[in-house]
mmCIF file of C-alpha atoms and ligand atoms in Angstrom:
data_model
loop_
_atom_site.group_PDB
_atom_site.id
_atom_site.type_symbol
_atom_site.label_atom_id
_atom_site.label_comp_id
_atom_site.label_asym_id
_atom_site.label_seq_id
_atom_site.Cartn_x
_atom_site.Cartn_y
_atom_site.Cartn_z
ATOM 1 C CA UNK A 1 -0.003 0.037 -0.099
ATOM 2 C CA UNK A 2 2.792 2.408 0.961
ATOM 3 C CA UNK A 3 4.580 1.615 -2.273
ATOM 4 C CA UNK A 4 1.410 2.436 -4.327
ATOM 5 C CA UNK A 5 0.591 5.578 -2.607
ATOM 6 C CA UNK A 6 4.211 6.966 -2.941
ATOM 7 C CA UNK A 7 3.360 7.216 -6.859
ATOM 8 C CA UNK A 8 0.482 9.661 -6.138
ATOM 9 C CA UNK A 9 2.531 12.909 -6.018
ATOM 10 C CA UNK A 10 -0.254 15.049 -5.384
ATOM 11 C CA UNK A 11 -0.568 16.906 -8.737
ATOM 12 C CA UNK A 12 -3.782 16.275 -10.335
ATOM 13 C CA UNK A 13 -3.491 13.992 -13.467
ATOM 14 C CA UNK A 14 -7.116 14.535 -14.324
ATOM 15 C CA UNK A 15 -9.337 17.387 -13.274
ATOM 16 C CA UNK A 16 -13.059 18.235 -13.748
ATOM 17 C CA UNK A 17 -13.583 21.965 -13.008
ATOM 18 C CA UNK A 18 -17.353 22.834 -12.661
ATOM 19 C CA UNK A 19 -18.418 20.402 -15.344
ATOM 20 C CA UNK A 20 -21.903 20.276 -16.562
ATOM 21 C CA UNK A 21 -23.205 18.049 -19.450
ATOM 22 C CA UNK A 22 -26.540 18.213 -21.094
ATOM 23 C CA UNK A 23 -27.785 16.289 -24.176
ATOM 24 C CA UNK A 24 -30.451 18.589 -25.458
ATOM 25 C CA UNK A 25 -33.015 19.103 -22.549
ATOM 26 C CA UNK A 26 -31.479 16.120 -20.589
ATOM 27 C CA UNK A 27 -29.195 17.429 -17.830
ATOM 28 C CA UNK A 28 -26.674 14.590 -17.336
ATOM 29 C CA UNK A 29 -24.016 16.083 -15.107
ATOM 30 C CA UNK A 30 -24.116 19.213 -13.058
ATOM 31 C CA UNK A 31 -21.258 20.949 -11.211
ATOM 32 C CA UNK A 32 -18.778 17.965 -11.175
ATOM 33 C CA UNK A 33 -15.522 19.089 -9.391
ATOM 34 C CA UNK A 34 -13.225 16.168 -9.244
ATOM 35 C CA UNK A 35 -9.386 16.016 -9.005
ATOM 36 C CA UNK A 36 -7.772 12.552 -9.580
ATOM 37 C CA UNK A 37 -3.966 12.488 -8.589
ATOM 38 C CA UNK A 38 -1.248 10.797 -10.644
ATOM 39 C CA UNK A 39 -1.318 7.052 -9.892
ATOM 40 C CA UNK A 40 -4.642 6.842 -8.287
ATOM 41 C CA UNK A 41 -6.887 3.967 -9.012
ATOM 42 C CA UNK A 42 -10.321 5.678 -8.856
ATOM 43 C CA UNK A 43 -13.525 3.551 -9.052
ATOM 44 C CA UNK A 44 -16.708 5.433 -9.990
ATOM 45 C CA UNK A 45 -19.996 3.861 -8.619
ATOM 46 C CA UNK A 46 -23.527 4.835 -9.079
ATOM 47 C CA UNK A 47 -27.037 3.916 -10.562
ATOM 48 C CA UNK A 48 -27.298 3.261 -14.423
ATOM 49 C CA UNK A 49 -27.908 6.446 -16.213
ATOM 50 C CA UNK A 50 -26.233 8.701 -13.591
ATOM 51 C CA UNK A 51 -23.483 9.776 -16.119
ATOM 52 C CA UNK A 52 -20.621 7.648 -15.377
ATOM 53 C CA UNK A 53 -19.880 6.663 -19.023
ATOM 54 C CA UNK A 54 -20.426 10.350 -19.891
ATOM 55 C CA UNK A 55 -17.570 11.247 -17.448
ATOM 56 C CA UNK A 56 -15.076 8.971 -19.133
ATOM 57 C CA UNK A 57 -16.218 10.310 -22.649
ATOM 58 C CA UNK A 58 -15.461 13.713 -21.551
ATOM 59 C CA UNK A 59 -11.914 12.919 -20.115
ATOM 60 C CA UNK A 60 -11.078 11.160 -23.315
ATOM 61 C CA UNK A 61 -12.416 13.889 -25.458
ATOM 62 C CA UNK A 62 -15.175 11.741 -27.210
ATOM 63 C CA UNK A 63 -17.714 14.287 -25.722
ATOM 64 C CA UNK A 64 -17.484 18.107 -24.959
ATOM 65 C CA UNK A 65 -18.653 19.514 -21.640
ATOM 66 C CA UNK A 66 -21.581 21.886 -21.798
ATOM 67 C CA UNK A 67 -19.900 23.937 -19.354
ATOM 68 C CA UNK A 68 -16.563 23.909 -17.153
ATOM 69 C CA UNK A 69 -13.392 22.209 -18.303
ATOM 70 C CA UNK A 70 -11.560 19.025 -18.102
ATOM 71 C CA UNK A 71 -7.812 18.692 -17.794
ATOM 72 C CA UNK A 72 -5.622 15.901 -18.285
ATOM 73 C CA UNK A 73 -1.850 16.118 -17.249
ATOM 74 C CA UNK A 74 -2.048 19.980 -17.263
ATOM 75 C CA UNK A 75 -3.712 20.441 -20.613
ATOM 76 C CA UNK A 76 -7.480 21.117 -21.299
ATOM 77 C CA UNK A 77 -9.191 18.310 -23.133
ATOM 78 C CA UNK A 78 -10.425 19.794 -26.531
ATOM 79 C CA UNK A 79 -10.317 16.841 -28.811
ATOM 80 C CA UNK A 80 -10.022 12.941 -28.683
ATOM 81 C CA UNK A 81 -6.852 12.758 -26.404
ATOM 82 C CA UNK A 82 -4.158 10.206 -27.058
ATOM 83 C CA UNK A 83 -3.158 10.514 -23.429
ATOM 84 C CA UNK A 84 -6.293 8.378 -22.636
ATOM 85 C CA UNK A 85 -6.744 4.781 -23.390
ATOM 86 C CA UNK A 86 -10.220 3.222 -22.918
ATOM 87 C CA UNK A 87 -11.240 -0.168 -22.277
ATOM 88 C CA UNK A 88 -14.878 -0.990 -22.809
ATOM 89 C CA UNK A 89 -17.345 -3.819 -21.587
ATOM 90 C CA UNK A 90 -17.695 -4.806 -25.280
ATOM 91 C CA UNK A 91 -14.239 -5.827 -26.470
ATOM 92 C CA UNK A 92 -13.975 -3.513 -29.392
ATOM 93 C CA UNK A 93 -11.200 -5.684 -31.022
ATOM 94 C CA UNK A 94 -10.798 -5.750 -34.818
ATOM 95 C CA UNK A 95 -12.137 -9.331 -35.456
ATOM 96 C CA UNK A 96 -10.013 -9.716 -38.906
ATOM 97 C CA UNK A 97 -6.768 -8.953 -37.081
ATOM 98 C CA UNK A 98 -4.884 -11.186 -34.972
ATOM 99 C CA UNK A 99 -3.982 -10.569 -31.279
ATOM 100 C CA UNK A 100 -0.594 -9.165 -32.399
ATOM 101 C CA UNK A 101 -1.998 -6.975 -34.936
ATOM 102 C CA UNK A 102 -4.725 -5.669 -32.600
ATOM 103 C CA UNK A 103 -2.085 -4.807 -29.857
ATOM 104 C CA UNK A 104 -0.011 -3.141 -32.526
ATOM 105 C CA UNK A 105 -2.736 -1.130 -34.149
ATOM 106 C CA UNK A 106 -2.112 2.201 -32.173
ATOM 107 C CA UNK A 107 1.586 1.819 -32.674
ATOM 108 C CA UNK A 108 1.185 1.338 -36.348
ATOM 109 C CA UNK A 109 -1.081 4.558 -36.674
ATOM 110 C CA UNK A 110 1.524 6.417 -35.114
ATOM 111 C CA UNK A 111 4.211 5.368 -37.649
ATOM 112 C CA UNK A 112 6.195 3.173 -35.167
ATOM 113 C CA UNK A 113 8.558 0.893 -37.053
ATOM 114 C CA UNK A 114 7.587 -2.768 -37.766
ATOM 115 C CA UNK A 115 10.436 -4.184 -35.523
ATOM 116 C CA UNK A 116 9.714 -1.748 -32.576
ATOM 117 C CA UNK A 117 5.914 -2.510 -32.826
ATOM 118 C CA UNK A 118 6.507 -6.224 -32.692
ATOM 119 C CA UNK A 119 8.631 -5.712 -29.562
ATOM 120 C CA UNK A 120 6.159 -3.447 -27.651
ATOM 121 C CA UNK A 121 3.347 -5.752 -28.644
ATOM 122 C CA UNK A 122 5.015 -8.839 -27.455
ATOM 123 C CA UNK A 123 5.964 -7.273 -24.057
ATOM 124 C CA UNK A 124 2.243 -6.367 -23.316
ATOM 125 C CA UNK A 125 0.887 -9.616 -24.701
ATOM 126 C CA UNK A 126 3.171 -11.332 -22.136
ATOM 127 C CA UNK A 127 2.209 -8.992 -19.476
ATOM 128 C CA UNK A 128 -1.481 -9.832 -19.816
ATOM 129 C CA UNK A 129 -0.625 -13.497 -20.095
ATOM 130 C CA UNK A 130 -1.358 -14.181 -23.658
ATOM 131 C CA UNK A 131 2.028 -15.631 -24.808
ATOM 132 C CA UNK A 132 1.221 -18.169 -27.354
ATOM 133 C CA UNK A 133 -1.907 -16.528 -28.634
ATOM 134 C CA UNK A 134 -0.007 -13.788 -30.629
ATOM 135 C CA UNK A 135 -1.430 -14.936 -33.992
ATOM 136 C CA UNK A 136 -4.820 -16.081 -33.019
ATOM 137 C CA UNK A 137 -8.021 -14.329 -34.166
ATOM 138 C CA UNK A 138 -10.414 -12.730 -31.381
ATOM 139 C CA UNK A 139 -13.249 -15.179 -32.301
ATOM 140 C CA UNK A 140 -10.934 -17.984 -31.058
ATOM 141 C CA UNK A 141 -10.597 -16.525 -27.670
ATOM 142 C CA UNK A 142 -12.718 -16.422 -24.427
ATOM 143 C CA UNK A 143 -14.238 -13.291 -23.098
ATOM 144 C CA UNK A 144 -11.584 -12.904 -20.561
ATOM 145 C CA UNK A 145 -8.927 -13.372 -23.130
ATOM 146 C CA UNK A 146 -10.541 -10.723 -25.452
ATOM 147 C CA UNK A 147 -10.513 -8.311 -22.725
ATOM 148 C CA UNK A 148 -6.891 -8.962 -21.947
ATOM 149 C CA UNK A 149 -6.049 -8.004 -25.608
ATOM 150 C CA UNK A 150 -8.083 -4.796 -25.129
ATOM 151 C CA UNK A 151 -6.030 -3.989 -21.929
ATOM 152 C CA UNK A 152 -2.665 -4.870 -23.883
ATOM 153 C CA UNK A 153 -3.746 -2.719 -26.708
ATOM 154 C CA UNK A 154 -4.360 0.328 -24.549
ATOM 155 C CA UNK A 155 -1.047 -0.319 -22.518
ATOM 156 C CA UNK A 156 0.935 -0.404 -25.696
ATOM 157 C CA UNK A 157 -0.027 3.064 -26.498
ATOM 158 C CA UNK A 158 1.480 3.946 -23.097
ATOM 159 C CA UNK A 159 -1.201 6.505 -22.225
ATOM 160 C CA UNK A 160 -0.857 8.591 -18.895
ATOM 161 C CA UNK A 161 -4.580 7.605 -18.206
ATOM 162 C CA UNK A 162 -6.434 4.426 -18.629
ATOM 163 C CA UNK A 163 -10.147 4.560 -18.573
ATOM 164 C CA UNK A 164 -12.158 1.354 -17.777
ATOM 165 C CA UNK A 165 -16.026 1.321 -18.520
ATOM 166 C CA UNK A 166 -17.395 -1.761 -16.859
ATOM 167 C CA UNK A 167 -14.539 -3.967 -18.342
ATOM 168 C CA UNK A 168 -15.207 -7.098 -16.492
ATOM 169 C CA UNK A 169 -19.182 -6.855 -16.465
ATOM 170 C CA UNK A 170 -19.696 -9.644 -19.038
ATOM 171 C CA UNK A 171 -17.179 -12.060 -17.514
ATOM 172 C CA UNK A 172 -17.918 -15.012 -15.300
ATOM 173 C CA UNK A 173 -16.899 -14.579 -11.509
ATOM 174 C CA UNK A 174 -13.802 -16.858 -11.758
ATOM 175 C CA UNK A 175 -12.424 -15.060 -14.905
ATOM 176 C CA UNK A 176 -13.286 -11.559 -13.351
ATOM 177 C CA UNK A 177 -11.273 -12.354 -10.321
ATOM 178 C CA UNK A 178 -8.256 -13.497 -12.228
ATOM 179 C CA UNK A 179 -8.306 -10.302 -14.563
ATOM 180 C CA UNK A 180 -8.845 -8.208 -11.286
ATOM 181 C CA UNK A 181 -5.717 -9.490 -9.971
ATOM 182 C CA UNK A 182 -3.820 -8.987 -13.226
ATOM 183 C CA UNK A 183 -4.974 -5.585 -13.461
ATOM 184 C CA UNK A 184 -3.779 -4.730 -9.892
ATOM 185 C CA UNK A 185 -0.370 -6.012 -10.908
ATOM 186 C CA UNK A 186 -0.192 -4.115 -14.068
ATOM 187 C CA UNK A 187 -1.376 -0.974 -12.311
ATOM 188 C CA UNK A 188 1.301 -1.545 -9.456
ATOM 189 C CA UNK A 189 4.038 -1.816 -12.343
ATOM 190 C CA UNK A 190 2.854 0.785 -14.762
ATOM 191 C CA UNK A 191 2.049 3.588 -12.370
ATOM 192 C CA UNK A 192 -0.919 4.513 -14.689
ATOM 193 C CA UNK A 193 -3.723 6.676 -13.413
ATOM 194 C CA UNK A 194 -6.903 4.755 -13.674
ATOM 195 C CA UNK A 195 -10.636 5.588 -13.627
ATOM 196 C CA UNK A 196 -12.635 2.374 -13.597
ATOM 197 C CA UNK A 197 -16.445 2.159 -13.578
ATOM 198 C CA UNK A 198 -18.129 -0.860 -12.027
ATOM 199 C CA UNK A 199 -21.563 -1.796 -10.709
ATOM 200 C CA UNK A 200 -19.708 -4.196 -8.139
ATOM 201 C CA UNK A 201 -18.936 -2.675 -4.708
ATOM 202 C CA UNK A 202 -16.633 -5.702 -4.082
ATOM 203 C CA UNK A 203 -14.758 -5.024 -7.347
ATOM 204 C CA UNK A 204 -14.456 -1.541 -6.319
ATOM 205 C CA UNK A 205 -13.024 -2.425 -2.933
ATOM 206 C CA UNK A 206 -10.513 -5.015 -4.369
ATOM 207 C CA UNK A 207 -9.191 -2.561 -6.887
ATOM 208 C CA UNK A 208 -9.251 0.944 -6.068
ATOM 209 C CA UNK A 209 -7.326 3.358 -4.092
ATOM 210 C CA UNK A 210 -10.407 5.722 -3.781
ATOM 211 C CA UNK A 211 -14.116 5.291 -4.527
ATOM 212 C CA UNK A 212 -16.539 7.900 -5.785
ATOM 213 C CA UNK A 213 -20.421 7.440 -5.793
ATOM 214 C CA UNK A 214 -22.355 9.431 -8.159
ATOM 215 C CA UNK A 215 -25.990 10.456 -7.496
ATOM 216 C CA UNK A 216 -28.463 10.753 -10.421
ATOM 217 C CA UNK A 217 -30.503 13.253 -12.461
ATOM 218 C CA UNK A 218 -28.253 15.260 -12.598
ATOM 219 C CA UNK A 219 -25.297 13.140 -11.965
ATOM 220 C CA UNK A 220 -22.805 14.644 -9.272
ATOM 221 C CA UNK A 221 -20.363 13.325 -6.632
ATOM 222 C CA UNK A 222 -22.294 12.201 -3.400
ATOM 223 C CA UNK A 223 -19.600 10.250 -1.795
ATOM 224 C CA UNK A 224 -15.746 10.357 -2.069
ATOM 225 C CA UNK A 225 -13.869 7.873 0.053
ATOM 226 C CA UNK A 226 -10.170 6.739 0.298
ATOM 227 C CA UNK A 227 -9.859 2.784 0.095
ATOM 228 C CA UNK A 228 -6.990 2.128 2.696
ATOM 229 C CA UNK A 229 -7.465 -1.630 2.607
ATOM 230 C CA UNK A 230 -4.081 -3.392 2.776
ATOM 231 C CA UNK A 231 -2.322 -5.048 -0.282
ATOM 232 C CA UNK A 232 -2.326 -7.586 -1.428
ATOM 233 C CA UNK A 233 -6.204 -7.827 -1.246
ATOM 234 C CA UNK A 234 -6.840 -11.377 -0.584
ATOM 235 C CA UNK A 235 -9.657 -13.254 0.619
ATOM 236 C CA UNK A 236 -8.607 -12.541 4.175
ATOM 237 C CA UNK A 237 -8.908 -8.801 3.534
ATOM 238 C CA UNK A 238 -12.522 -9.396 2.306
ATOM 239 C CA UNK A 239 -13.308 -10.664 5.825
ATOM 240 C CA UNK A 240 -11.696 -7.865 7.589
ATOM 241 C CA UNK A 241 -13.971 -5.334 9.609
ATOM 242 C CA UNK A 242 -12.532 -2.505 7.680
ATOM 243 C CA UNK A 243 -13.708 -4.216 4.365
ATOM 244 C CA UNK A 244 -17.239 -4.853 5.825
ATOM 245 C CA UNK A 245 -17.398 -1.056 7.167
ATOM 246 C CA UNK A 246 -16.252 0.392 3.858
ATOM 247 C CA UNK A 247 -18.702 -1.920 1.971
ATOM 248 C CA UNK A 248 -21.605 -0.997 4.278
ATOM 249 C CA UNK A 249 -20.799 2.810 3.876
ATOM 250 C CA UNK A 250 -20.774 2.548 0.099
ATOM 251 C CA UNK A 251 -23.687 0.342 -0.036
ATOM 252 C CA UNK A 252 -25.921 2.816 2.063
ATOM 253 C CA UNK A 253 -24.996 5.818 -0.243
ATOM 254 C CA UNK A 254 -26.038 3.724 -3.223
ATOM 255 C CA UNK A 255 -29.269 2.462 -1.710
ATOM 256 C CA UNK A 256 -30.124 6.111 -0.998
ATOM 257 C CA UNK A 257 -29.526 7.261 -4.511
ATOM 258 C CA UNK A 258 -31.475 4.098 -5.888
ATOM 259 C CA UNK A 259 -34.453 4.886 -3.607
ATOM 260 C CA UNK A 260 -34.548 8.600 -4.757
ATOM 261 C CA UNK A 261 -34.681 7.404 -8.300
ATOM 262 C CA UNK A 262 -37.563 4.998 -7.413
ATOM 263 C CA UNK A 263 -39.440 7.716 -5.537
ATOM 264 C CA UNK A 264 -39.208 9.989 -8.435
ATOM 265 C CA UNK A 265 -40.413 7.179 -10.735
ATOM 266 C CA UNK A 266 -37.172 7.220 -12.722
ATOM 267 C CA UNK A 267 -36.168 3.866 -12.555
HETATM 268 N N1 ADP B 301 -24.879 10.830 -26.721
HETATM 269 C C1 ADP B 301 -25.841 10.945 -26.048
HETATM 270 N N2 ADP B 301 -26.949 11.533 -26.519
HETATM 271 C C2 ADP B 301 -28.075 11.580 -25.745
HETATM 272 N N3 ADP B 301 -28.195 11.056 -24.531
HETATM 273 C C3 ADP B 301 -27.132 10.482 -24.015
HETATM 274 C C4 ADP B 301 -25.933 10.279 -24.804
HETATM 275 N N4 ADP B 301 -25.117 9.703 -23.944
HETATM 276 C C5 ADP B 301 -25.529 9.454 -22.957
HETATM 277 N N5 ADP B 301 -26.907 9.908 -22.876
HETATM 278 C C6 ADP B 301 -27.911 9.842 -21.544
HETATM 279 O O1 ADP B 301 -27.196 10.364 -20.579
HETATM 280 C C7 ADP B 301 -27.539 9.754 -19.397
HETATM 281 C C8 ADP B 301 -26.237 9.206 -18.586
HETATM 282 O O2 ADP B 301 -25.614 8.306 -19.378
HETATM 283 P P1 ADP B 301 -24.336 7.425 -19.322
HETATM 284 O O3 ADP B 301 -23.302 8.328 -18.987
HETATM 285 O O4 ADP B 301 -24.277 6.422 -20.104
HETATM 286 O O5 ADP B 301 -24.837 6.805 -17.707
HETATM 287 P P2 ADP B 301 -24.066 5.566 -16.872
HETATM 288 O O6 ADP B 301 -22.759 5.182 -17.676
HETATM 289 O O7 ADP B 301 -23.922 6.159 -15.518
HETATM 290 O O8 ADP B 301 -25.067 4.460 -17.013
HETATM 291 C C9 ADP B 301 -28.589 8.682 -19.724
HETATM 292 O O9 ADP B 301 -29.934 9.100 -19.579
HETATM 293 C C10 ADP B 301 -28.216 8.471 -21.252
HETATM 294 O O10 ADP B 301 -29.355 7.995 -21.855
HETATM 295 MG MG1 MG B 302 -22.296 3.421 -18.417
#
């Protein structure tokens, strides 16, 4: 834990400054002020439709704020930002390209030489545990393996920030646990700044250094809590009193937000 925290030097890597976002008459986000320090692993939680994906789309530059501004590594986001890599729930791989070609794609687009691309791709393919599958096509891979290709592809681009939009939601529980452990190990090695969306409070507790719960309609931050659980986050950690206390605290906030939604007839 100390080792992980030492990477966070306090300078915001990602910053939302008074951000509001509407789609036509629909107010999705209101007054979002959020700073994510370099090296943090921030998990976003909140009911469906509260604007979590919209927040990632704003950071990556896929969407523009209606007011306020978003900053990544000291630069205001004005366009699709190569400093951000996104991993989606749907794998978004090219089905006609092999694992290696998928991982090399961003490097090829940036004009990196064939030899250098192959070296970088191999490094990340091995990091996500896919050695031996370099020449396989995505349709020959399991869901977990496809998601590991997506992660390797993002890592190969060496972004400052990695954004994960419910990346493990479609996977079975065992595969999900293995990928969580792999992601934590990659995070510890790479020192990336991460924003990760999940509906699972347990997943949030296992992965994050910090958890932010969003309220709905319009979306805003309703809880912001440091996750000080020790590493490695083994099964024993999940039985600790601190784990249970944190889980209850997050769960209560999420419940309040869901009930508000029900009372307002929105869900
Ligand atoms: N491009 C878009 N055009 C119109 N409405 C959108 C668009 N993207 C998202 N929305 C709406 O914004 C709200 C928040 O969506 P989203 O950010 O996907 O929520 P979450 O990821 O928390 O489930 C939803 O009501 C959704 O329908
Ligand atoms: Mg979403």
